[in-house]
Short mmCIF file of C-alpha atoms in Angstrom, two decimals:
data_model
loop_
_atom_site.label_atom_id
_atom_site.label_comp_id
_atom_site.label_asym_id
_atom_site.label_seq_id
_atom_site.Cartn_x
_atom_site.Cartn_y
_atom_site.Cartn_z
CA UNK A 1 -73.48 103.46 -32.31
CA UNK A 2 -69.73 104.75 -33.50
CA UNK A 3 -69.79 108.52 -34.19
CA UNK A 4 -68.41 107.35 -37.42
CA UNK A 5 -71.21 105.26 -38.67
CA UNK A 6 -73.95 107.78 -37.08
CA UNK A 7 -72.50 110.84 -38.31
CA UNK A 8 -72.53 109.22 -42.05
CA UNK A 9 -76.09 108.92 -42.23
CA UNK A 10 -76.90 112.38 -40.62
CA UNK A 11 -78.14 115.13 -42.24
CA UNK A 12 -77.69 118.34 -40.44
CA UNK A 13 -80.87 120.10 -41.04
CA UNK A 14 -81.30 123.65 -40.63
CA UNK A 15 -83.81 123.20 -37.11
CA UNK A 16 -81.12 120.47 -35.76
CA UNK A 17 -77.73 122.28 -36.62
CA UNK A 18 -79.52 125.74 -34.72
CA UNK A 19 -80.60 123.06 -31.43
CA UNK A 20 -76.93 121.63 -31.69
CA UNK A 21 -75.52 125.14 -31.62
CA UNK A 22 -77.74 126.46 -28.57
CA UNK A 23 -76.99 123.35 -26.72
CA UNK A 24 -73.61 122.98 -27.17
CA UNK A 25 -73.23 127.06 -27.07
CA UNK A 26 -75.21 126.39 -23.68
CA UNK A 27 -72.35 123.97 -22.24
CA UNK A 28 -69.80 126.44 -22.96
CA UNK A 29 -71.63 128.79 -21.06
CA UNK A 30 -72.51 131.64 -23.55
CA UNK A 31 -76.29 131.25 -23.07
CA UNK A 32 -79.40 130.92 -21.25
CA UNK A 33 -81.16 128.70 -22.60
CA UNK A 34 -81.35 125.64 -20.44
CA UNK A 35 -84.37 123.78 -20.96
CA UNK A 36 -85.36 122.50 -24.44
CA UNK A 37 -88.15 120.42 -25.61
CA UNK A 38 -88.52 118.25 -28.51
CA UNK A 39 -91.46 118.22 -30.73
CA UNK A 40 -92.23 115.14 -32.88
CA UNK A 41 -92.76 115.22 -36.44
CA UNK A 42 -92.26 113.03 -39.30
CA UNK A 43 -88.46 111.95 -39.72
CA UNK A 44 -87.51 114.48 -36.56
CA UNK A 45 -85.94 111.51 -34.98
CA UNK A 46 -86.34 112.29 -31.42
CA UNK A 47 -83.90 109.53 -30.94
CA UNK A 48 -81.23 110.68 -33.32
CA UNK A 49 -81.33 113.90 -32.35
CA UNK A 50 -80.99 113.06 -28.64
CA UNK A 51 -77.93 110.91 -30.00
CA UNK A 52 -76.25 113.60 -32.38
CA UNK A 53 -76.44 116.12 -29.11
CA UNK A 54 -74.84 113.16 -27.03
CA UNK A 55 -71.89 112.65 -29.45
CA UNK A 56 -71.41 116.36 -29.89
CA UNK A 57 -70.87 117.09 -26.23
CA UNK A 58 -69.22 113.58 -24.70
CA UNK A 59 -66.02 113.53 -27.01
CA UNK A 60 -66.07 116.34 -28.70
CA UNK A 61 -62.51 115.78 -29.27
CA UNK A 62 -62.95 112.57 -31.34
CA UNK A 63 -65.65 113.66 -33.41
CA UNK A 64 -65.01 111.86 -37.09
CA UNK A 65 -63.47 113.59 -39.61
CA UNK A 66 -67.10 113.73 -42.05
CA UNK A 67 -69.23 116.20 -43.45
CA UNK A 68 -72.05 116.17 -41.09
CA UNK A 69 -69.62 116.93 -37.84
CA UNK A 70 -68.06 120.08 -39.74
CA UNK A 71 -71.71 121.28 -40.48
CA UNK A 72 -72.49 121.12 -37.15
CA UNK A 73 -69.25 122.73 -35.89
CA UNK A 74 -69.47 125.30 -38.42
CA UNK A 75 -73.00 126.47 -37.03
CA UNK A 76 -71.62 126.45 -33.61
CA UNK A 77 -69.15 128.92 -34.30
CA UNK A 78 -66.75 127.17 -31.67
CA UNK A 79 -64.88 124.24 -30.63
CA UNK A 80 -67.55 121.79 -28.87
CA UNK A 81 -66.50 121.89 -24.98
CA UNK A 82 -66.37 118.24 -23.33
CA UNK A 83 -68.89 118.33 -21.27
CA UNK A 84 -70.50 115.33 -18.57
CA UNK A 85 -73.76 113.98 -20.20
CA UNK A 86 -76.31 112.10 -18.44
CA UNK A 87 -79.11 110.18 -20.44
CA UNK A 88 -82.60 109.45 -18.56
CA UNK A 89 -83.82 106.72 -21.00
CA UNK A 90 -86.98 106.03 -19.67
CA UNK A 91 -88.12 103.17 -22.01
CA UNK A 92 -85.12 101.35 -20.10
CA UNK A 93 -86.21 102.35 -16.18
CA UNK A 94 -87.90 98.86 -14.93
CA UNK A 95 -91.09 100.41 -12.74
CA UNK A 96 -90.03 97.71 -10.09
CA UNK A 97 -86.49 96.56 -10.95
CA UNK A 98 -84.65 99.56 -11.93
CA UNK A 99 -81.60 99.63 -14.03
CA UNK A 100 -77.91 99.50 -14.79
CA UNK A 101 -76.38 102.90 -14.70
CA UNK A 102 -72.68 103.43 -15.38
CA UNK A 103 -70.67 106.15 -13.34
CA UNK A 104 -68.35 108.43 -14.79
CA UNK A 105 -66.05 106.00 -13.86
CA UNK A 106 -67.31 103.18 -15.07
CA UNK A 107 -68.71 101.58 -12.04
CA UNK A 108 -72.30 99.81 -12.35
CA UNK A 109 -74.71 99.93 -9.88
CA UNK A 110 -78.73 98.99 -10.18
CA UNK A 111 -80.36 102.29 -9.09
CA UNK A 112 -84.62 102.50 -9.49
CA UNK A 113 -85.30 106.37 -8.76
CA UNK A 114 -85.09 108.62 -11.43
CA UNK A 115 -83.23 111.17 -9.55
CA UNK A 116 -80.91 108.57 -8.37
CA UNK A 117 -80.30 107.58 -12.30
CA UNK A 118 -79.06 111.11 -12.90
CA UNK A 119 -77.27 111.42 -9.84
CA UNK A 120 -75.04 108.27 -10.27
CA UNK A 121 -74.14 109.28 -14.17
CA UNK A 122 -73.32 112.87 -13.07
CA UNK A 123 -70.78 111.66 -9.81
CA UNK A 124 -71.35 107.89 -8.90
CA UNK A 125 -71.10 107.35 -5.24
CA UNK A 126 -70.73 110.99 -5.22
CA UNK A 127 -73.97 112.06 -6.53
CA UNK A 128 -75.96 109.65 -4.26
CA UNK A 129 -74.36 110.89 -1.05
CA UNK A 130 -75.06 114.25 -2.05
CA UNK A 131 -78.89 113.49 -2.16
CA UNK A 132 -78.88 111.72 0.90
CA UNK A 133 -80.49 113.36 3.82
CA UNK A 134 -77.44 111.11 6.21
CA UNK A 135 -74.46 110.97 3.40
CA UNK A 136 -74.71 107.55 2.49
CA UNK A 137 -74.55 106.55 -1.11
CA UNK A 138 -78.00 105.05 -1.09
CA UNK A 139 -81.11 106.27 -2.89
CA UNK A 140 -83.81 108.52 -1.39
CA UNK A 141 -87.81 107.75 -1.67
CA UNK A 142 -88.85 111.48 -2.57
CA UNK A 143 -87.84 114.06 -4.92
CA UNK A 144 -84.76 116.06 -4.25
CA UNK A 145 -85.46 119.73 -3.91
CA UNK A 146 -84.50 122.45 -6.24
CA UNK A 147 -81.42 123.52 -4.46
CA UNK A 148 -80.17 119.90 -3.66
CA UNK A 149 -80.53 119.57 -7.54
CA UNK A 150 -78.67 122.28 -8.43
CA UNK A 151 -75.96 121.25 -5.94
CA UNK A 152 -75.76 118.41 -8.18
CA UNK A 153 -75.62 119.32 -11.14
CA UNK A 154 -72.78 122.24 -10.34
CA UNK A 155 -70.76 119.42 -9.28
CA UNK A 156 -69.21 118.72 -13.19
CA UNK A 157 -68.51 122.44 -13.66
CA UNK A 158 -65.88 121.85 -10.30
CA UNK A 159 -64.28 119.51 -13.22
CA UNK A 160 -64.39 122.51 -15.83
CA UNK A 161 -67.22 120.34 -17.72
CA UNK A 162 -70.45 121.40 -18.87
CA UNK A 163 -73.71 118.82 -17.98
CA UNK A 164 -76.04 117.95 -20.24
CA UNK A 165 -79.28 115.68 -19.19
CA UNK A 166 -81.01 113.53 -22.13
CA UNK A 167 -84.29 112.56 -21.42
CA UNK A 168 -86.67 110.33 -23.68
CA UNK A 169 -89.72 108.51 -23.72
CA UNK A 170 -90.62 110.25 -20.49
CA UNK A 171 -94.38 109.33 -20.65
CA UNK A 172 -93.67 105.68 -21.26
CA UNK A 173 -92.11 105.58 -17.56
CA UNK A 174 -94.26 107.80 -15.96
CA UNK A 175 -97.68 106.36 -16.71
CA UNK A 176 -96.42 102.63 -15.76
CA UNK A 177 -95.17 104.35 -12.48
CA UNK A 178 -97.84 106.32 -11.69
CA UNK A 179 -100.63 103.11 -12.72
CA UNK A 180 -98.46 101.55 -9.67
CA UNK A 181 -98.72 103.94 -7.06
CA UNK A 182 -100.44 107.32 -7.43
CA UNK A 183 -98.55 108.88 -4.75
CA UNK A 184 -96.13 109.39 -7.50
CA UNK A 185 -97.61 111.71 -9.69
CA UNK A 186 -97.04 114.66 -7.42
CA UNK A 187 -93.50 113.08 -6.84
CA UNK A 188 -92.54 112.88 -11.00
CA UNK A 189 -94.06 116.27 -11.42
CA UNK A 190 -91.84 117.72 -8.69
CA UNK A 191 -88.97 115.83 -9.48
CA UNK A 192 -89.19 117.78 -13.00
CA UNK A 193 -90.10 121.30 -11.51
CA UNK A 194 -87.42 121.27 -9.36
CA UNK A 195 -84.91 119.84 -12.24
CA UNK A 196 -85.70 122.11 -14.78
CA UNK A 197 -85.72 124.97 -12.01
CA UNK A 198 -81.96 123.64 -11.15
CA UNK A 199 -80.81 123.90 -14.43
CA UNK A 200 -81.44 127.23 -15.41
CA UNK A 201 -79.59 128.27 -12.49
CA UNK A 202 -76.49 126.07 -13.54
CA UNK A 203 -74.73 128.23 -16.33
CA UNK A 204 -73.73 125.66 -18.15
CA UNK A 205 -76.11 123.02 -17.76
CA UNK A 206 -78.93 122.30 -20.35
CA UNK A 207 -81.92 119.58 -20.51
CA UNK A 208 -83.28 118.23 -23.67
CA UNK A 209 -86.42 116.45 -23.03
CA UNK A 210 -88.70 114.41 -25.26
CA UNK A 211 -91.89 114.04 -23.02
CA UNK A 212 -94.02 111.81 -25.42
CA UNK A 213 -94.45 108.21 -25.76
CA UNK A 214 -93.58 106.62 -29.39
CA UNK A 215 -96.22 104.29 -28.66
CA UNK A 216 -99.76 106.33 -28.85
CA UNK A 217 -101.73 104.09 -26.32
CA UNK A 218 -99.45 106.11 -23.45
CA UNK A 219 -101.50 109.20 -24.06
CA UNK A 220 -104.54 107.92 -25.63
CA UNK A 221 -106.39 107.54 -21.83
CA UNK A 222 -107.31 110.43 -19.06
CA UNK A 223 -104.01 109.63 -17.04
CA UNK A 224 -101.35 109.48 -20.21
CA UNK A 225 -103.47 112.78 -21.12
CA UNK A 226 -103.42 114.18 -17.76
CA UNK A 227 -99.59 113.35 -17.14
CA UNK A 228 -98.63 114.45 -20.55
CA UNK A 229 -100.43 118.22 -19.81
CA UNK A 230 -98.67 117.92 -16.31
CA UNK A 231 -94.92 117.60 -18.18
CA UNK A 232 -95.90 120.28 -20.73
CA UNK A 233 -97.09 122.67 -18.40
CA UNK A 234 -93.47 122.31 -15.89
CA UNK A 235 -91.48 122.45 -19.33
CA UNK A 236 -93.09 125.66 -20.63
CA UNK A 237 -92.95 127.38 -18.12
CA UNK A 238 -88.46 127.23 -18.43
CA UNK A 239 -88.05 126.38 -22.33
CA UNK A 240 -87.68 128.03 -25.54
CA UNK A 241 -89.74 127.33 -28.41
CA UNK A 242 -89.94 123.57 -29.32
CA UNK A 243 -87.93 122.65 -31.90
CA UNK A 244 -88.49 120.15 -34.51
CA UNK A 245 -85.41 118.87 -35.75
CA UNK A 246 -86.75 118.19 -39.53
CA UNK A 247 -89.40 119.96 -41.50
CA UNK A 248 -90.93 119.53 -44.48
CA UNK A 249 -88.00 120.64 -46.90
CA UNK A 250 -85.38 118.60 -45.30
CA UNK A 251 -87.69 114.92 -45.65
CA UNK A 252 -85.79 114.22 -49.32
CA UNK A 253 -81.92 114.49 -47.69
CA UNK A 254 -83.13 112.69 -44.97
CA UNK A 255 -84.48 109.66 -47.41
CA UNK A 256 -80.69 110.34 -49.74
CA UNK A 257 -78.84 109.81 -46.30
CA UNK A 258 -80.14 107.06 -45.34
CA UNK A 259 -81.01 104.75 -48.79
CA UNK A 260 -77.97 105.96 -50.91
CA UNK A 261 -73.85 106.08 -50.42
CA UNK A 262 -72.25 109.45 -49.43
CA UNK A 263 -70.10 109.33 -52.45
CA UNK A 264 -73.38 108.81 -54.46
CA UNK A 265 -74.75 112.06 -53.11
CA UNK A 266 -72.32 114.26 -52.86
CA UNK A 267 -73.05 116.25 -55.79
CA UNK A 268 -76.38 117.64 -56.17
CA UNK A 269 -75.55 118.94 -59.07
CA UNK A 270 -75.20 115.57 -60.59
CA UNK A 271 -78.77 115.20 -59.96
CA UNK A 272 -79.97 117.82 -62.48
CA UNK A 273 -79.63 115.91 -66.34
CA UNK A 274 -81.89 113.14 -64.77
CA UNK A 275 -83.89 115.50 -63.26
CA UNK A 276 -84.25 117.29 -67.03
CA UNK A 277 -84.94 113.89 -68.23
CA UNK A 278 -87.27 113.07 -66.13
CA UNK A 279 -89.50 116.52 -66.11
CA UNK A 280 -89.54 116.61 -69.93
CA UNK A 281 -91.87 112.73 -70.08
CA UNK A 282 -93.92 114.71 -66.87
CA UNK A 283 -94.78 117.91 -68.70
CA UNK A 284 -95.29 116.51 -72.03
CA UNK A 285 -98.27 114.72 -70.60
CA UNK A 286 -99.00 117.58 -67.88
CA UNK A 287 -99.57 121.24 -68.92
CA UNK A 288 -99.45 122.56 -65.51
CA UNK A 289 -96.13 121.10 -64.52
CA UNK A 290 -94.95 122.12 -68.10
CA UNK A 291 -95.96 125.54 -66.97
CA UNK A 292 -94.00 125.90 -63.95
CA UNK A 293 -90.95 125.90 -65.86
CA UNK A 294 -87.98 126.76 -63.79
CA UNK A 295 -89.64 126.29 -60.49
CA UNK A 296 -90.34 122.67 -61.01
CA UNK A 297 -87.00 122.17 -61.92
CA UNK A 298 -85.62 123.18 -58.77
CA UNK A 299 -88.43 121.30 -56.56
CA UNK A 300 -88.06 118.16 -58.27
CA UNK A 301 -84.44 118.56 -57.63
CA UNK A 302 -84.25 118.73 -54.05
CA UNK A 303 -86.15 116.31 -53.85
CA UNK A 304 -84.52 113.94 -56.43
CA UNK A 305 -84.63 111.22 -56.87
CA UNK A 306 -87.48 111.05 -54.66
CA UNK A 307 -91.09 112.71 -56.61
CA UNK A 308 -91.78 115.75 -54.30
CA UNK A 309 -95.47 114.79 -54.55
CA UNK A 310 -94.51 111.34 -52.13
CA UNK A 311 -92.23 113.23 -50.10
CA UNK A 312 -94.89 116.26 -49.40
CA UNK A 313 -97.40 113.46 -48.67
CA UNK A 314 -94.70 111.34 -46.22
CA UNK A 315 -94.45 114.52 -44.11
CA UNK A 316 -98.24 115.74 -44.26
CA UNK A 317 -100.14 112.16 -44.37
CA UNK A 318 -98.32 109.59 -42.93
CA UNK A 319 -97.50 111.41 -39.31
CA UNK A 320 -101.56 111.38 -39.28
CA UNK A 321 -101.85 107.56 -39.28
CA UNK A 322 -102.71 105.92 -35.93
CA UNK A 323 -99.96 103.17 -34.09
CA UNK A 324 -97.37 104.25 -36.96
CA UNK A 325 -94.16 104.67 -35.87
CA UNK A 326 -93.01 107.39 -37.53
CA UNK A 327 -88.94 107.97 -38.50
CA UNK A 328 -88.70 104.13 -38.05
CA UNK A 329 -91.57 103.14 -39.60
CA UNK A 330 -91.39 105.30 -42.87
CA UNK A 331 -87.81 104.91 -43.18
CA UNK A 332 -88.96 100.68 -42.96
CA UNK A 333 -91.15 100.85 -45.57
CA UNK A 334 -89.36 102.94 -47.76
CA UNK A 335 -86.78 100.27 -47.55
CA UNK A 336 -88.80 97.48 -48.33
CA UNK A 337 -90.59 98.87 -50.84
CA UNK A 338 -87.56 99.78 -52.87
CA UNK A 339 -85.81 96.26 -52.39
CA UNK A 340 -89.01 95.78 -54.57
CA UNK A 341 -88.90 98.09 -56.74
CA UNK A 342 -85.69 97.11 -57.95
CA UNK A 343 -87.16 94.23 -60.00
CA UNK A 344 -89.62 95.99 -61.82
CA UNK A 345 -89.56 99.58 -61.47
CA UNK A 346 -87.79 101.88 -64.31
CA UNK A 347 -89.14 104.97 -63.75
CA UNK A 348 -86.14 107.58 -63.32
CA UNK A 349 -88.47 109.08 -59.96
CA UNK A 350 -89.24 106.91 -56.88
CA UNK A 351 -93.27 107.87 -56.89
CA UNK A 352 -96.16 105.83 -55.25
CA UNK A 353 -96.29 103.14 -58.02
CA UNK A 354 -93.10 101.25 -56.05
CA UNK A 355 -95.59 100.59 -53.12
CA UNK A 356 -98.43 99.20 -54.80
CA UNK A 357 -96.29 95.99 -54.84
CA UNK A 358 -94.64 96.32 -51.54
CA UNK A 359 -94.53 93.23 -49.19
CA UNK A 360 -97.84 92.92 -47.51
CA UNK A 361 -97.46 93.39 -44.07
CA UNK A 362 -100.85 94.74 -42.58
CA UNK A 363 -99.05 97.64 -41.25
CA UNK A 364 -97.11 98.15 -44.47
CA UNK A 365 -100.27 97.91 -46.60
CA UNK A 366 -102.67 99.99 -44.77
CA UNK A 367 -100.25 102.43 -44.89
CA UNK A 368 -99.94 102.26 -48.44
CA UNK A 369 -103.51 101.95 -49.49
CA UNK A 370 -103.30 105.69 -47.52
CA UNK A 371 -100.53 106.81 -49.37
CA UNK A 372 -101.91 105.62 -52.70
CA UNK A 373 -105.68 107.38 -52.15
CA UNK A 374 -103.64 110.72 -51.43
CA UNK A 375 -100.62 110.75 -54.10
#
């Protein structure tokens, strides 16, 4: 996706501008903290935040002149250093077949080992000779050791570039692998040790991992279970706290980013004479709302024009509900819903009446028969 397009839809919450600036202050080499994990929640985007970090640290340099990209830099404190990225997209790693992977300079090759994956994004040929117990640009059966890893990823900094290693969907690859052959359990769990070992030794070298599956079945068994407290107990052991890139507060912005124009929500302020409007019909049929006065005005606000009842029940319901995709599937049925909406719906708040007559999907509508009994 262009920077330009991505960064206009991205709203620099307070948990994802503070992983931006570690990471990126990380790269530049002015701090130790190597290994992060991602935690999932409701609208976190695992996926967009693994993105926003890749666009921040590739081209730094051609960053789009928007709001979003001076939020972040303004956070950092400094100018974003160019550094060499490498994304492990596990979803994508064929069990049997492999994949594609591009070298820095732009060579293809179809690699299948994880290790060899990272290798051939951090030095092509390179990287693959350096793993190789003979010097040949071939890939190696078992799990490069911590000091062969480190080796490797040093090799960017020779360049006066930073490495950062993107990893997703980490369970989804590592079950199917491990289903396979079992022998390669102990070889993923190594492979990881000895990583995340590597990079805390490589100044400026930092690994953002999202271990779990987005579908739910991966962990629902004793081996996703048992692989899944395998990861977590390698990445503890080196990371910081995990970070959840969006929290409760920032679900409304989130929604206004994505449904409505920049140039339509650019002024908050704007907001507050329909918010006025809008409270006034609410109290003068709810005498505990009309008691809240001031403070209702200002949650109803940030939330606007969103009720903060839906958005509260988004966040604390919804990331409950079983096989529901969360970011994508909310932001989905949000859309659908108010395509709906649009033909019938007055009401100066988007509240749970505009998905009572939402299409009727069966995922759509069993989420909103949940969303409905809660509201």
């Amino acid at each position: 996706e262009k920077p330009e397009n991505f960064f206009a839809l991205t709203f620099p919450t307070h948990n994802l501008r503070g992983l931006v600036r570690d990471v990126v202050l990380r790269l530049a080499g002015k701090n130790d903290k190597a290994v992060r994990q991602l935690e999932l929640t409701y609208g976190g985007g695992k996926t967009h935040t693994l993105i926003t970090l890749r666009h921040m640290a590739f081209d730094p340099a051609a960053l789009p002149d928007l709001p979003a990209v001076h939020e972040f830099v303004e956070s950092i404190g400094i100018a974003p250093p160019k550094a060499r990225v490498a994304a492990l997209c596990f979803d994508k790693l064929d069990v049997e077949k492999g994949m594609d992977v591009r070298s820095p300079e732009g060579k293809v090759r179809r690699l299948k080992h994880p290790w060899s994956v990272l290798a051939y994004q951090i030095a092509g040929d390179d990287g693959l000779k350096l793993l190789n117990a003979e010097g040949k640009a071939e890939e190696r059966e078992s799990a490069p050791a911590e000091n062969t890893l480190t080796d490797l990823l040093e090799l960017p900094l020779k360049e006066g570039l930073g490495i950062l290693v993107l990893m997703d969907e980490v369970l989804m690859y590592a079950k199917e692998k491990v289903i396979q052959d079992r022998d390669w359990r102990d070889r993923l769990v190594n492979f990881f040790q000895y990583l995340s070992q590597a990079a805390t030794k490589v100044p400026q070298c930092c690994i953002v991992a999202s271990l779990l599956a987005t579908d739910p079945n991966k962990t629902s068994d004793e081996l996703g279970r048992r692989l899944l407290g395998d990861f977590y107990d390698i990445f503890r052991r080196e990371k910081e706290e995990g970070i959840e890139p969006v929290v409760k507060e920032d679900v409304a912005e989130v929604l206004r980013r994505r449904f409505f124009t920049p140039q339509s929500i650019r002024d908050p302020a704007a907001f507050r004479p329909h918010v006025i409007a809008a409270l006034k019909g609410i109290q003068a049929v709810d005498e505990q709302m009309a008691k809240q006065g001031a403070a209702a005005e200002e949650r109803f606000l940030k939330s606007f024009p969103f009720h903060p009842d839906l958005t509260e029940v988004f966040y604390g319901k919804w990331t409950q509900l079983d096989r529901f995709q969360r970011t994508r599937g909310v932001l989905r049925t949000f859309a659908l819903a108010l395509r709906e909406a649009e033909k019938w719906d007055t009401s100066p708040l988007v509240g749970p009446a505009v998905f009572l007559n939402a299409p009727g999907d069966v995922t759509l509508s069993e989420a909103a028969r949940e969303l409905v009994t809660v509201a």
